[in-house]
Amino acid sequence: QVELEESGGGSVQAGGSLSLSCVASGYIVGFCLGWFRQAPGKEREGVARIESDGRTTYADSVKGRFTISSTTSSDDMKNTLTLQMHSLKPEDTAMYYCVADIRYCSNVHSDFRYWGQGTQVTVSS
């Protein structure tokens, strides 16, 4: 069983920065980890993901502004996933979710079995 818990959301003015963290508890070796977001009235969209071999993928809308990284504990039972967000725009306003899955690593939200509760990011103009 994998549990995900996000933190770090908040409110910031356009052009500012925020860092989101997600603690993934459980045996997560080989998992794909990532972030999705959902703005009011919009579909959930993949923001960034990191594969078990370290390869990263970003949505075009955040490339060059967001950075995803992860660190794993020595016993492979905990991973801290981080999303550094810079040059934030009002259109980045959304609920951000940490996700994990061992089967797939895609930008399709239904591919991910494990989801955190979400953390709100609000960017004002």
Tab-separated table of C-alpha atoms in Angstrom:
chain	number	residue	atom	x	y	z
A	1	GLN	CA	0.000	0.000	0.000
A	2	VAL	CA	1.276	3.451	-0.918
A	3	GLU	CA	0.193	6.615	0.828
A	4	LEU	CA	0.830	10.089	-0.505
A	5	GLU	CA	0.708	13.323	1.451
A	6	GLU	CA	1.271	16.719	-0.137
A	7	SER	CA	2.277	19.971	1.462
A	8	GLY	CA	3.545	23.366	0.446
A	9	GLY	CA	0.681	24.935	-1.447
A	10	GLY	CA	-0.360	28.494	-0.869
A	11	SER	CA	-0.979	31.869	-2.430
A	12	VAL	CA	1.559	33.852	-4.369
A	13	GLN	CA	1.620	36.739	-6.793
A	14	ALA	CA	2.342	36.215	-10.451
A	15	GLY	CA	6.040	35.807	-11.052
A	16	GLY	CA	6.582	34.275	-7.652
A	17	SER	CA	7.718	30.823	-6.616
A	18	LEU	CA	6.369	27.941	-4.571
A	19	SER	CA	7.644	24.508	-3.718
A	20	LEU	CA	5.359	21.522	-3.281
A	21	SER	CA	6.375	18.377	-1.448
A	22	CYS	CA	4.872	14.935	-1.364
A	23	VAL	CA	5.871	12.193	1.003
A	24	ALA	CA	5.201	8.796	-0.511
A	25	SER	CA	5.118	6.081	2.134
A	26	GLY	CA	5.309	2.417	1.292
A	27	TYR	CA	7.449	0.297	-0.971
A	28	ILE	CA	7.781	2.520	-4.033
A	29	VAL	CA	10.716	0.983	-5.869
A	30	GLY	CA	10.009	1.057	-9.589
A	31	PHE	CA	7.134	3.493	-9.276
A	32	CYS	CA	6.459	6.447	-11.481
A	33	LEU	CA	5.780	9.545	-9.387
A	34	GLY	CA	4.270	12.760	-10.563
A	35	TRP	CA	2.010	15.755	-10.188
A	36	PHE	CA	-1.361	16.470	-11.696
A	37	ARG	CA	-3.433	19.590	-11.272
A	38	GLN	CA	-7.037	20.529	-11.659
A	39	ALA	CA	-8.412	24.013	-11.962
A	40	PRO	CA	-12.099	24.744	-11.354
A	41	GLY	CA	-14.187	23.620	-14.306
A	42	LYS	CA	-11.243	22.022	-16.073
A	43	GLU	CA	-9.961	18.518	-16.614
A	44	ARG	CA	-7.120	17.139	-14.554
A	45	GLU	CA	-3.855	17.589	-16.386
A	46	GLY	CA	-0.439	16.089	-15.941
A	47	VAL	CA	2.132	18.627	-14.833
A	48	ALA	CA	5.319	16.634	-14.401
A	49	ARG	CA	6.413	13.093	-13.700
A	50	ILE	CA	9.582	11.239	-12.866
A	51	GLU	CA	10.200	7.638	-13.793
A	52	SER	CA	12.008	5.104	-11.668
A	53	ASP	CA	15.168	5.616	-13.741
A	54	GLY	CA	15.075	9.348	-13.117
A	55	ARG	CA	13.739	10.480	-16.472
A	56	THR	CA	11.454	13.485	-16.191
A	57	THR	CA	8.646	14.743	-18.370
A	58	TYR	CA	6.882	18.094	-18.190
A	59	ALA	CA	3.755	19.567	-19.638
A	60	ASP	CA	4.567	22.164	-22.287
A	61	SER	CA	2.845	24.801	-20.186
A	62	VAL	CA	5.354	24.426	-17.337
A	63	LYS	CA	8.583	23.558	-19.130
A	64	GLY	CA	11.411	25.777	-18.029
A	65	ARG	CA	9.490	26.973	-14.983
A	66	PHE	CA	8.827	23.816	-12.945
A	67	THR	CA	11.293	21.189	-11.769
A	68	ILE	CA	10.392	17.785	-10.380
A	69	SER	CA	12.770	15.787	-8.236
A	70	SER	CA	12.665	12.899	-5.819
A	71	THR	CA	14.741	11.398	-3.053
A	72	THR	CA	14.304	7.924	-1.652
A	73	SER	CA	15.085	6.771	1.858
A	74	SER	CA	17.781	4.174	2.378
A	75	ASP	CA	15.226	1.445	3.109
A	76	ASP	CA	13.169	2.283	-0.025
A	77	MET	CA	10.096	2.796	2.130
A	78	LYS	CA	9.738	6.539	1.797
A	79	ASN	CA	10.178	8.967	-1.037
A	80	THR	CA	9.978	12.720	-0.991
A	81	LEU	CA	8.768	14.163	-4.266
A	82	THR	CA	9.295	17.868	-4.834
A	83	LEU	CA	7.899	20.249	-7.412
A	84	GLN	CA	9.747	23.543	-7.593
A	85	MET	CA	7.592	26.144	-9.328
A	86	HIS	CA	8.973	29.457	-10.556
A	87	SER	CA	7.627	32.332	-12.641
A	88	LEU	CA	4.143	31.346	-11.592
A	89	LYS	CA	1.211	32.547	-13.651
A	90	PRO	CA	-2.465	32.962	-12.752
A	91	GLU	CA	-3.222	30.034	-15.042
A	92	ASP	CA	-1.158	27.821	-12.728
A	93	THR	CA	-3.871	28.234	-10.112
A	94	ALA	CA	-5.226	24.775	-9.333
A	95	MET	CA	-5.374	21.957	-6.857
A	96	TYR	CA	-2.150	20.001	-7.225
A	97	TYR	CA	-2.112	16.263	-6.646
A	98	CYS	CA	0.783	13.916	-6.060
A	99	VAL	CA	0.377	10.612	-7.902
A	100	ALA	CA	2.105	7.248	-8.071
A	101	ASP	CA	1.808	4.050	-10.060
A	102	ILE	CA	4.027	1.100	-10.838
A	103	ARG	CA	2.300	0.060	-14.069
A	104	TYR	CA	2.273	3.258	-16.092
A	105	CYS	CA	4.026	6.576	-16.378
A	106	SER	CA	1.919	8.850	-18.517
A	107	ASN	CA	-0.043	12.081	-18.535
A	108	VAL	CA	-3.312	10.194	-18.261
A	109	HIS	CA	-4.778	10.639	-14.804
A	110	SER	CA	-6.670	7.342	-14.895
A	111	ASP	CA	-3.349	5.510	-15.247
A	112	PHE	CA	-2.374	6.440	-11.715
A	113	ARG	CA	-3.664	4.265	-8.901
A	114	TYR	CA	-2.444	6.294	-5.948
A	115	TRP	CA	-3.399	9.911	-5.296
A	116	GLY	CA	-2.766	12.358	-2.519
A	117	GLN	CA	-5.467	14.610	-1.113
A	118	GLY	CA	-4.190	17.631	-2.986
A	119	THR	CA	-2.761	20.999	-2.092
A	120	GLN	CA	-4.075	24.311	-3.387
A	121	VAL	CA	-1.928	26.716	-5.344
A	122	THR	CA	-3.338	30.162	-6.034
A	123	VAL	CA	-1.521	32.696	-8.182
A	124	SER	CA	-2.874	36.221	-8.270
A	125	SER	CA	-2.200	38.733	-10.998
